[in-house]
PDB file of C-alpha atoms in Angstrom:
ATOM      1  CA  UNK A  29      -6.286  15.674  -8.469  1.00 89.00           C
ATOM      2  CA  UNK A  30      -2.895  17.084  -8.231  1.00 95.00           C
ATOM      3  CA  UNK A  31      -1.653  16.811  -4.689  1.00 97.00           C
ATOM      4  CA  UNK A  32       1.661  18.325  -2.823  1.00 97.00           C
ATOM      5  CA  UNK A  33       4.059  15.853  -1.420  1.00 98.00           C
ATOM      6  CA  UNK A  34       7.366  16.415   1.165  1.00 98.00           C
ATOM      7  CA  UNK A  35      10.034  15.084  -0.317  1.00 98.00           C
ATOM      8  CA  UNK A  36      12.839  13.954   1.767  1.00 98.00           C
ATOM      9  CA  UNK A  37      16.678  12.838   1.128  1.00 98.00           C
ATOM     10  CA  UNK A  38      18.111  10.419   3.044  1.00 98.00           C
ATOM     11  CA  UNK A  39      21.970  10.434   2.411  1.00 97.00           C
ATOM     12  CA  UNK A  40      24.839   9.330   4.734  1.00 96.00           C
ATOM     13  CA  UNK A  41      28.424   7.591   4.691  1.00 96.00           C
ATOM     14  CA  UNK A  42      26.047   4.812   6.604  1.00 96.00           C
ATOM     15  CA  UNK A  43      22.687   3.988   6.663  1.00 95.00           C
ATOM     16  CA  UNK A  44      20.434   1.181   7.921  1.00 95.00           C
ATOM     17  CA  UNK A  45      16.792   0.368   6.667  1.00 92.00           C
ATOM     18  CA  UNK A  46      16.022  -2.835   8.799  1.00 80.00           C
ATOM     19  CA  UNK A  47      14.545  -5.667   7.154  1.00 78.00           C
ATOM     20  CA  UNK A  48      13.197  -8.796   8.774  1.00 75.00           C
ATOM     21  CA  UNK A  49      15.682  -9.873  11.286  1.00 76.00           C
ATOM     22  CA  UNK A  50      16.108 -13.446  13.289  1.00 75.00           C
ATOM     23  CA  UNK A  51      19.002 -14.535  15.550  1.00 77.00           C
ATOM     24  CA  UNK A  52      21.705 -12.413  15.675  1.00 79.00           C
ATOM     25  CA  UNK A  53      21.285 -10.854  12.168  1.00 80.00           C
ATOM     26  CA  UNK A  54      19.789  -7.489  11.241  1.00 82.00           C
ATOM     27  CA  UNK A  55      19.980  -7.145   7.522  1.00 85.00           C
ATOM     28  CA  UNK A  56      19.034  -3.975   5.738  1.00 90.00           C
ATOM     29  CA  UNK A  57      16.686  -3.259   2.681  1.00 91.00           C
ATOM     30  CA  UNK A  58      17.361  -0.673  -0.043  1.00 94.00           C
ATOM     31  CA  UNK A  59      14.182   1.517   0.865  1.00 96.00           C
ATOM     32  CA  UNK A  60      13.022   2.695   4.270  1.00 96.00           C
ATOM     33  CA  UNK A  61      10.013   1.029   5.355  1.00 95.00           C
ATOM     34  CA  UNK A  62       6.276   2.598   7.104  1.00 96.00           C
ATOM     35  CA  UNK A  63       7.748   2.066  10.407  1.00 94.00           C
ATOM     36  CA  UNK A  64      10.936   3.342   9.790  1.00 95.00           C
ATOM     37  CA  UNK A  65       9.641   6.177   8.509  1.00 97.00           C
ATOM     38  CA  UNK A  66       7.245   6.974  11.607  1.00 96.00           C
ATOM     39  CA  UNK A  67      10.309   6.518  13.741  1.00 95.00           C
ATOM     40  CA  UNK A  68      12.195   8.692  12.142  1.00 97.00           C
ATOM     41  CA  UNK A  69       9.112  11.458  12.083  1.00 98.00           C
ATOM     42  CA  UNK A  70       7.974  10.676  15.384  1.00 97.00           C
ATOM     43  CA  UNK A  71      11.966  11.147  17.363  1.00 96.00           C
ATOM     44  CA  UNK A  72      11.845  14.729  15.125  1.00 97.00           C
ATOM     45  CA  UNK A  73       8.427  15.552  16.763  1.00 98.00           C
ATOM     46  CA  UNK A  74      10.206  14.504  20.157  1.00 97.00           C
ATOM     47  CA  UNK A  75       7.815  11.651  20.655  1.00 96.00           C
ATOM     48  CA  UNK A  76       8.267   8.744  23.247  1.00 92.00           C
ATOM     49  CA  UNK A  77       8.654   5.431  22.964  1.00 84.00           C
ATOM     50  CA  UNK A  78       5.801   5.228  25.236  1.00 89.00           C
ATOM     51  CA  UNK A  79       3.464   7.692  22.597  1.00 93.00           C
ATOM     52  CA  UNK A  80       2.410   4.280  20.868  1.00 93.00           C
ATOM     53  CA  UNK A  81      -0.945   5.602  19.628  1.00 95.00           C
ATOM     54  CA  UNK A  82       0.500   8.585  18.338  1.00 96.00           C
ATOM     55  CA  UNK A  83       3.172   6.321  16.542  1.00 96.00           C
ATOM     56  CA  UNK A  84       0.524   4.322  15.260  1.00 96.00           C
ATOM     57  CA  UNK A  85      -1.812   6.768  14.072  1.00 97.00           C
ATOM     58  CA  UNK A  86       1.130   8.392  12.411  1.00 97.00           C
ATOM     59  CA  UNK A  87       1.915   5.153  10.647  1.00 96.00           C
ATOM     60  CA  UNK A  88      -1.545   4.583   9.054  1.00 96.00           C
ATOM     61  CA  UNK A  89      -1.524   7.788   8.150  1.00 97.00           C
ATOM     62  CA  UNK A  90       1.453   7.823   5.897  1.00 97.00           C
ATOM     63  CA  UNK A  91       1.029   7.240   1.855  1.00 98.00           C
ATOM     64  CA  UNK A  92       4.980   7.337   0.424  1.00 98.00           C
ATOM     65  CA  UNK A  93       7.217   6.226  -1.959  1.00 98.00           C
ATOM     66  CA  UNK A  94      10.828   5.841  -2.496  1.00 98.00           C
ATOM     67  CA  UNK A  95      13.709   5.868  -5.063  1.00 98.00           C
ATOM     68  CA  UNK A  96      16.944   5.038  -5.136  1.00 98.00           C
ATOM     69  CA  UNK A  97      18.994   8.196  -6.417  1.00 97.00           C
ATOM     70  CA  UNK A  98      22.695   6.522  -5.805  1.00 96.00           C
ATOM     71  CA  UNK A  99      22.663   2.971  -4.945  1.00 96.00           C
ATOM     72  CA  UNK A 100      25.404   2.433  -1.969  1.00 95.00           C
ATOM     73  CA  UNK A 101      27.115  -0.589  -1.464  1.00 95.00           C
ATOM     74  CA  UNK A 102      27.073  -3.206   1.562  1.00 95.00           C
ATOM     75  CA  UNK A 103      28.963  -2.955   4.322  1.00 93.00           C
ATOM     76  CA  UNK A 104      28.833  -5.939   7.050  1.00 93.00           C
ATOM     77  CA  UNK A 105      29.955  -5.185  11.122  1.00 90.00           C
ATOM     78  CA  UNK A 106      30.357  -7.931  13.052  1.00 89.00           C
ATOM     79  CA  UNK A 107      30.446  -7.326  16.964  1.00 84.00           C
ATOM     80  CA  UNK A 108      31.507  -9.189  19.493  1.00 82.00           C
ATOM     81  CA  UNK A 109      31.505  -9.117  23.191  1.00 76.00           C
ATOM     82  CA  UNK A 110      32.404 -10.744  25.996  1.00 74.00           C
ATOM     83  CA  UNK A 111      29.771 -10.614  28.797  1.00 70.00           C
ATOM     84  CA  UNK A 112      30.612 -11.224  32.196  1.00 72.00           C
ATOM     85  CA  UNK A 113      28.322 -12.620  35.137  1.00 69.00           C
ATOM     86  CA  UNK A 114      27.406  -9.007  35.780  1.00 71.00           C
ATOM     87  CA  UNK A 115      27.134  -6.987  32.930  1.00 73.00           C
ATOM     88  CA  UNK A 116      23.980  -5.470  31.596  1.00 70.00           C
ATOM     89  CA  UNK A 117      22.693  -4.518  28.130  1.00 69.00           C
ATOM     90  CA  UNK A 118      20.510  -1.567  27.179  1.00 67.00           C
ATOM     91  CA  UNK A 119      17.146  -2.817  25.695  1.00 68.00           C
ATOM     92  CA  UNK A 120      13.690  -0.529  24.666  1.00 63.00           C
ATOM     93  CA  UNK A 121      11.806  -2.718  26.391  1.00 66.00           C
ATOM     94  CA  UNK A 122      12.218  -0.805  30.093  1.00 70.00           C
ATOM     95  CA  UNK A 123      14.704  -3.693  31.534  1.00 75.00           C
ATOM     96  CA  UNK A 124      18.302  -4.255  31.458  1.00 75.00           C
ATOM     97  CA  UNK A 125      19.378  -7.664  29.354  1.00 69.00           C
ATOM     98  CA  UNK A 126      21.067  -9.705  31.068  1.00 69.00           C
ATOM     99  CA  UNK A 127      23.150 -13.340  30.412  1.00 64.00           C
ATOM    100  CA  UNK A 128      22.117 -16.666  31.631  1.00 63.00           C
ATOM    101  CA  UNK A 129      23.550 -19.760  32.571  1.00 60.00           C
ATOM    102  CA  UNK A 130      27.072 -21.105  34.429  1.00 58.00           C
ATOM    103  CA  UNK A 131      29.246 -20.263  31.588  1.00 58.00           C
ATOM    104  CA  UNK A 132      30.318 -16.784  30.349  1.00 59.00           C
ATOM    105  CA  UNK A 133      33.316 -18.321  27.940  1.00 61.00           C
ATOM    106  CA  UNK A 134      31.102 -17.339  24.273  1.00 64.00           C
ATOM    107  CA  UNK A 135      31.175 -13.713  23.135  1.00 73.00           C
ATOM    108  CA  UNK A 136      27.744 -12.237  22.543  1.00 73.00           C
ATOM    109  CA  UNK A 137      27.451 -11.906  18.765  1.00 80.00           C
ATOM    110  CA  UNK A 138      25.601  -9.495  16.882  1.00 82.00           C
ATOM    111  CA  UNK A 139      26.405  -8.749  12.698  1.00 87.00           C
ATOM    112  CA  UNK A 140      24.548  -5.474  11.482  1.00 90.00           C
ATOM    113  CA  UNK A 141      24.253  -4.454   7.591  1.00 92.00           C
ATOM    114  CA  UNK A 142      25.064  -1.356   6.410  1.00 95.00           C
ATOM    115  CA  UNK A 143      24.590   0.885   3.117  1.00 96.00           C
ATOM    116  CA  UNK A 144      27.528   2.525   2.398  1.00 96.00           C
ATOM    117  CA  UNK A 145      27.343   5.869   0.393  1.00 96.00           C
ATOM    118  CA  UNK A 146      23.517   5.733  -0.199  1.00 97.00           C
ATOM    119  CA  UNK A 147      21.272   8.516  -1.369  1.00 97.00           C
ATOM    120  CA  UNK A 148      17.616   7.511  -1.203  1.00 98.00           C
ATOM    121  CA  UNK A 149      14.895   9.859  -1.637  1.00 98.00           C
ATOM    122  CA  UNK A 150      11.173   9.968  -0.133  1.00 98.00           C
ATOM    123  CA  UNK A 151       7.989  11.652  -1.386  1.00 98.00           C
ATOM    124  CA  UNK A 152       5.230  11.701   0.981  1.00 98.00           C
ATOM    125  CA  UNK A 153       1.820  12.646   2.138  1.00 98.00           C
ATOM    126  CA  UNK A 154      -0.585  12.180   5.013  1.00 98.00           C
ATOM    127  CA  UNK A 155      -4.321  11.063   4.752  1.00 96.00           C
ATOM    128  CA  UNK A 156      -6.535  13.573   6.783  1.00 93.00           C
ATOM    129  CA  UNK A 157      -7.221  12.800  10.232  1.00 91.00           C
ATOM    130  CA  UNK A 158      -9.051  14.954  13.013  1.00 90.00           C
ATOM    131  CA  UNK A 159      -6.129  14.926  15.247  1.00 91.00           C
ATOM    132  CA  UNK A 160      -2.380  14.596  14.616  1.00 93.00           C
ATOM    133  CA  UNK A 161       0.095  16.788  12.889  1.00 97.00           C
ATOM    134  CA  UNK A 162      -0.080  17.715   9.035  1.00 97.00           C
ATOM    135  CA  UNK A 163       2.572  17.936   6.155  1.00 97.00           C
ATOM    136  CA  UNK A 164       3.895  21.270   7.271  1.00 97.00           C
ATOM    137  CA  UNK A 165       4.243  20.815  10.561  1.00 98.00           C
ATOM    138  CA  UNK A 166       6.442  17.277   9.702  1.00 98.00           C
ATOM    139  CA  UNK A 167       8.792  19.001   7.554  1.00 98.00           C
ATOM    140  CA  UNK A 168       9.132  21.769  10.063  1.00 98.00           C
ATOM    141  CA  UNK A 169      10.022  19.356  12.348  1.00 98.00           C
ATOM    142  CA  UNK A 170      12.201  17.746  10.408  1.00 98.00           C
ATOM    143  CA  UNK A 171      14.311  20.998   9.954  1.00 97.00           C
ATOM    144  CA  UNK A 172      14.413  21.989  14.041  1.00 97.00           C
ATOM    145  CA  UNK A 173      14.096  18.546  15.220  1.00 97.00           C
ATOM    146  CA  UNK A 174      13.429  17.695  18.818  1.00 97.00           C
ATOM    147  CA  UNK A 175      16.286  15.411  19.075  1.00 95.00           C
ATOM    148  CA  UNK A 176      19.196  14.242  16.845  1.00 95.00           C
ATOM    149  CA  UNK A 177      18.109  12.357  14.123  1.00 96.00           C
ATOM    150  CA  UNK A 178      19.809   9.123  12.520  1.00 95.00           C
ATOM    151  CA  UNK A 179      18.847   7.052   9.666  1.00 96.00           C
ATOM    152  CA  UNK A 180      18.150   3.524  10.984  1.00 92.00           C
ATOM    153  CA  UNK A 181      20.606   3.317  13.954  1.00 89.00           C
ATOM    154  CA  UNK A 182      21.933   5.658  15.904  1.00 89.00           C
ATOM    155  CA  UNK A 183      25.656   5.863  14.463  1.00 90.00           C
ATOM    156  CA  UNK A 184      24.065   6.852  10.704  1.00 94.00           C
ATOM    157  CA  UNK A 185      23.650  10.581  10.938  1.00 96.00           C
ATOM    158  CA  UNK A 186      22.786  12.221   7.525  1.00 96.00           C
ATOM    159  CA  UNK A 187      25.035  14.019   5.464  1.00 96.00           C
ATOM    160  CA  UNK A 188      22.150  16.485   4.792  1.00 96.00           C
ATOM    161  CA  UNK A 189      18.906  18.401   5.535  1.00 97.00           C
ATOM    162  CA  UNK A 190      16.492  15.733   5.462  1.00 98.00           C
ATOM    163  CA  UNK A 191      13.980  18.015   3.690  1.00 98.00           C
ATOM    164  CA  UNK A 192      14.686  18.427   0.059  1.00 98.00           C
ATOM    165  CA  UNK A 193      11.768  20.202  -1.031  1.00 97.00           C
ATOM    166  CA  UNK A 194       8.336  19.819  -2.140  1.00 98.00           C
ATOM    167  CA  UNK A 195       6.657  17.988  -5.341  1.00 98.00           C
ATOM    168  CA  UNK A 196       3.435  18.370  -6.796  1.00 98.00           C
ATOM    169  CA  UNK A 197       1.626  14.751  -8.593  1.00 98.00           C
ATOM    170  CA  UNK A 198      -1.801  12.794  -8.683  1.00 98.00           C
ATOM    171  CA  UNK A 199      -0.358   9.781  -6.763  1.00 97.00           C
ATOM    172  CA  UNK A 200       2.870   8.077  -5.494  1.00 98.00           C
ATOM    173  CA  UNK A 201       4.637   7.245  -9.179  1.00 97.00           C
ATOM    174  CA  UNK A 202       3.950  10.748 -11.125  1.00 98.00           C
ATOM    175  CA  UNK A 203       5.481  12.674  -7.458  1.00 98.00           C
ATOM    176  CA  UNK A 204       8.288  10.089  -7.643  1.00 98.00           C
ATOM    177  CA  UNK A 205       8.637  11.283 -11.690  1.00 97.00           C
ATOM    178  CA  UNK A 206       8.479  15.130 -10.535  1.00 98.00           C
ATOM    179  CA  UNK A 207      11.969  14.743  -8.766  1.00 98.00           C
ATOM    180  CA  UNK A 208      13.539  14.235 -12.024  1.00 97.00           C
ATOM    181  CA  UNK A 209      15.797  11.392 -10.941  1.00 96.00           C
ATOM    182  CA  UNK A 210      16.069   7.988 -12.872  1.00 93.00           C
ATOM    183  CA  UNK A 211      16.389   4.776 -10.171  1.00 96.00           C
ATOM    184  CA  UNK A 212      14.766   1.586  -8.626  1.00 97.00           C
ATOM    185  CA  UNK A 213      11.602   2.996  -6.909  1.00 98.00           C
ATOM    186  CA  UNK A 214       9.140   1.457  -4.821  1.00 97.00           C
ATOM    187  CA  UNK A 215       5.253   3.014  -4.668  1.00 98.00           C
ATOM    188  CA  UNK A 216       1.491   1.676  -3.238  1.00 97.00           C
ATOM    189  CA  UNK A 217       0.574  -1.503  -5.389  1.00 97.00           C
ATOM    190  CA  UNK A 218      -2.586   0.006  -5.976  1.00 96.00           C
ATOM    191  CA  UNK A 219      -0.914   2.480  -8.789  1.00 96.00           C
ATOM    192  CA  UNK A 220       0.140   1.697 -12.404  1.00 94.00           C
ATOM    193  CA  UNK A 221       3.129  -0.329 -13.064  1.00 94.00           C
ATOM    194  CA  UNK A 222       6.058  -2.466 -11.641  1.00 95.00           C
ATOM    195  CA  UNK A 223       6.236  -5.471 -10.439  1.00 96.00           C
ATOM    196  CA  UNK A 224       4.180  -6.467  -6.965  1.00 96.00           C
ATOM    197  CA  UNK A 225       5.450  -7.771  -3.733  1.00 94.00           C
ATOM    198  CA  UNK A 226       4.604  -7.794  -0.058  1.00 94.00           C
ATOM    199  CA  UNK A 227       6.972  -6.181   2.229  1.00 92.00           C
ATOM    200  CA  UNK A 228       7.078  -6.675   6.180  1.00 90.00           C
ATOM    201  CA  UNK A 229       7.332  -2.682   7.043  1.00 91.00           C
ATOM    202  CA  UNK A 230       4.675  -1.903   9.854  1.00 92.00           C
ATOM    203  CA  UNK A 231       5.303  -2.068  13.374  1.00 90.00           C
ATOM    204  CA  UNK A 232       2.300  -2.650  16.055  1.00 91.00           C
ATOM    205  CA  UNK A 233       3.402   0.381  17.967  1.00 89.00           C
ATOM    206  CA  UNK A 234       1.187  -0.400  21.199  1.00 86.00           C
ATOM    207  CA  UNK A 235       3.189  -3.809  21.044  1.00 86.00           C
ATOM    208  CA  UNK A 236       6.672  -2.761  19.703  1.00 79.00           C
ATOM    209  CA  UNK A 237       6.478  -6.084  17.585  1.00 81.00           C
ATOM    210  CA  UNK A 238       5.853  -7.018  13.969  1.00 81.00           C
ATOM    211  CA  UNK A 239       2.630  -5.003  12.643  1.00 79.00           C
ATOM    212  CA  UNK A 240       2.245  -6.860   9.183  1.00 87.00           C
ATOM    213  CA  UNK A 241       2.958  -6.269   5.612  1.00 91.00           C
ATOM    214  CA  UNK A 242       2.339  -4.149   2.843  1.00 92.00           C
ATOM    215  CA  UNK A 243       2.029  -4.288  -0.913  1.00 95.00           C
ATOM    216  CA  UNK A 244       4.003  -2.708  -3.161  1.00 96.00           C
ATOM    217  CA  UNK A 245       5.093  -1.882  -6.616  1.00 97.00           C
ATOM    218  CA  UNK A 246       8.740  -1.982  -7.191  1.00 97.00           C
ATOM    219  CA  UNK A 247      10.056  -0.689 -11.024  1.00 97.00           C
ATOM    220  CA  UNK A 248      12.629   1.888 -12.874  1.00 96.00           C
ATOM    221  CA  UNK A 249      11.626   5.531 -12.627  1.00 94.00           C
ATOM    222  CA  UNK A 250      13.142   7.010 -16.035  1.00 86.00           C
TER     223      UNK A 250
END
């Protein structure tokens, strides 16, 4: 059965899909992952933090894919900051961040990747649900959002309307194909083609932590 798809662009002099971080690092992946993607729809909404079971519901919801129309290229910022005895850091978690110990003499390092010059497109649907908003009323959204919207972190506004359009295809590849763009894509595992892989891209929403992984195809879209 043919279905209808949103198809999104994401394209901006900087952009950040976060991939599994530790320490100090945050690296970024080429495609936006499940939770990025519910972030992103959820702050257009004008969703909370707080809203976790909207969040979540939102997140199991979603059936996407991605390609890569214009690969970017890596950019690396390093940060550093001194931090005194009393200074505070902003956190999501409801309280300030603050240092410990006697000594204050190391800067607080941080090194965040960047793409550079991206242009990665989306296709998307929702499974049905009793409650919750549909297709239409996330791509209105997306075009009068609540709030400013940024691609990964807050400094990587797009360079254009995130809603490109709309696609018509029986599953995840064939709406992918319907964009007529060639590029590295990514769709559900459970369609035809490319090679698998598990990816970590859920977030437990209730928890703001680590929600698991999902499996995916990854493959050339001619």
């Amino acid at each position: 059965m043919t279905r209808r798809w949103l198809h999104l662009r994401l394209v901006a002099p900087l952009m950040a899909f976060g991939d599994v971080a530790i320490d100090h690092v945050g690296p970024t992946r080429d495609f936006p992952s499940a939770s990025a993607l519910t972030g992103l729809l959820g702050n257009a909404l004008g969703w909370r933090r707080e809203d976790g079971a909207a969040h979540q519901s939102l997140q199991d919801r979603l059936i996407f894919g991605a390609l890569v129309a214009r690969p970017g290229h890596l950019l690396t910022d390093i940060q550093n900051a001194k931090l005194e005895a009393n200074d505070r850091g902003w956190t999501t978690w409801g309280k300030p961040d603050e240092r410990a110990g006697a000594t204050y003499d190391s800067p607080h390092r941080r090194r965040r990747d960047f793409l550079a010059d991206h242009d990665c497109r989306v296709v998307l649907r929702l499974r049905d649900a009793p409650e919750g908003p549909d297709l239409d009323a996330l791509a209105a959204a997306l075009d009068r959002p609540a709030r400013p919207l940024f691609i990964g972190r807050k400094p990587c506004l797009p360079a254009a309307p995130l809603v490109a359009g709309w696609v018509e295809g029986v599953d995840v590849r064939a709406a992918l194909a319907a964009l007529g763009l060639g590029g590295r894509a990514l769709w559900p595992a459970d369609e035809e083609g490319g090679t698998r892989r598990d990816v970590a891209d859920r977030r437990n929403w209730q928890t703001g932590l680590h929600g698991g992984a999902s499996r995916v195809s990854e493959g050339e879209i001619a």
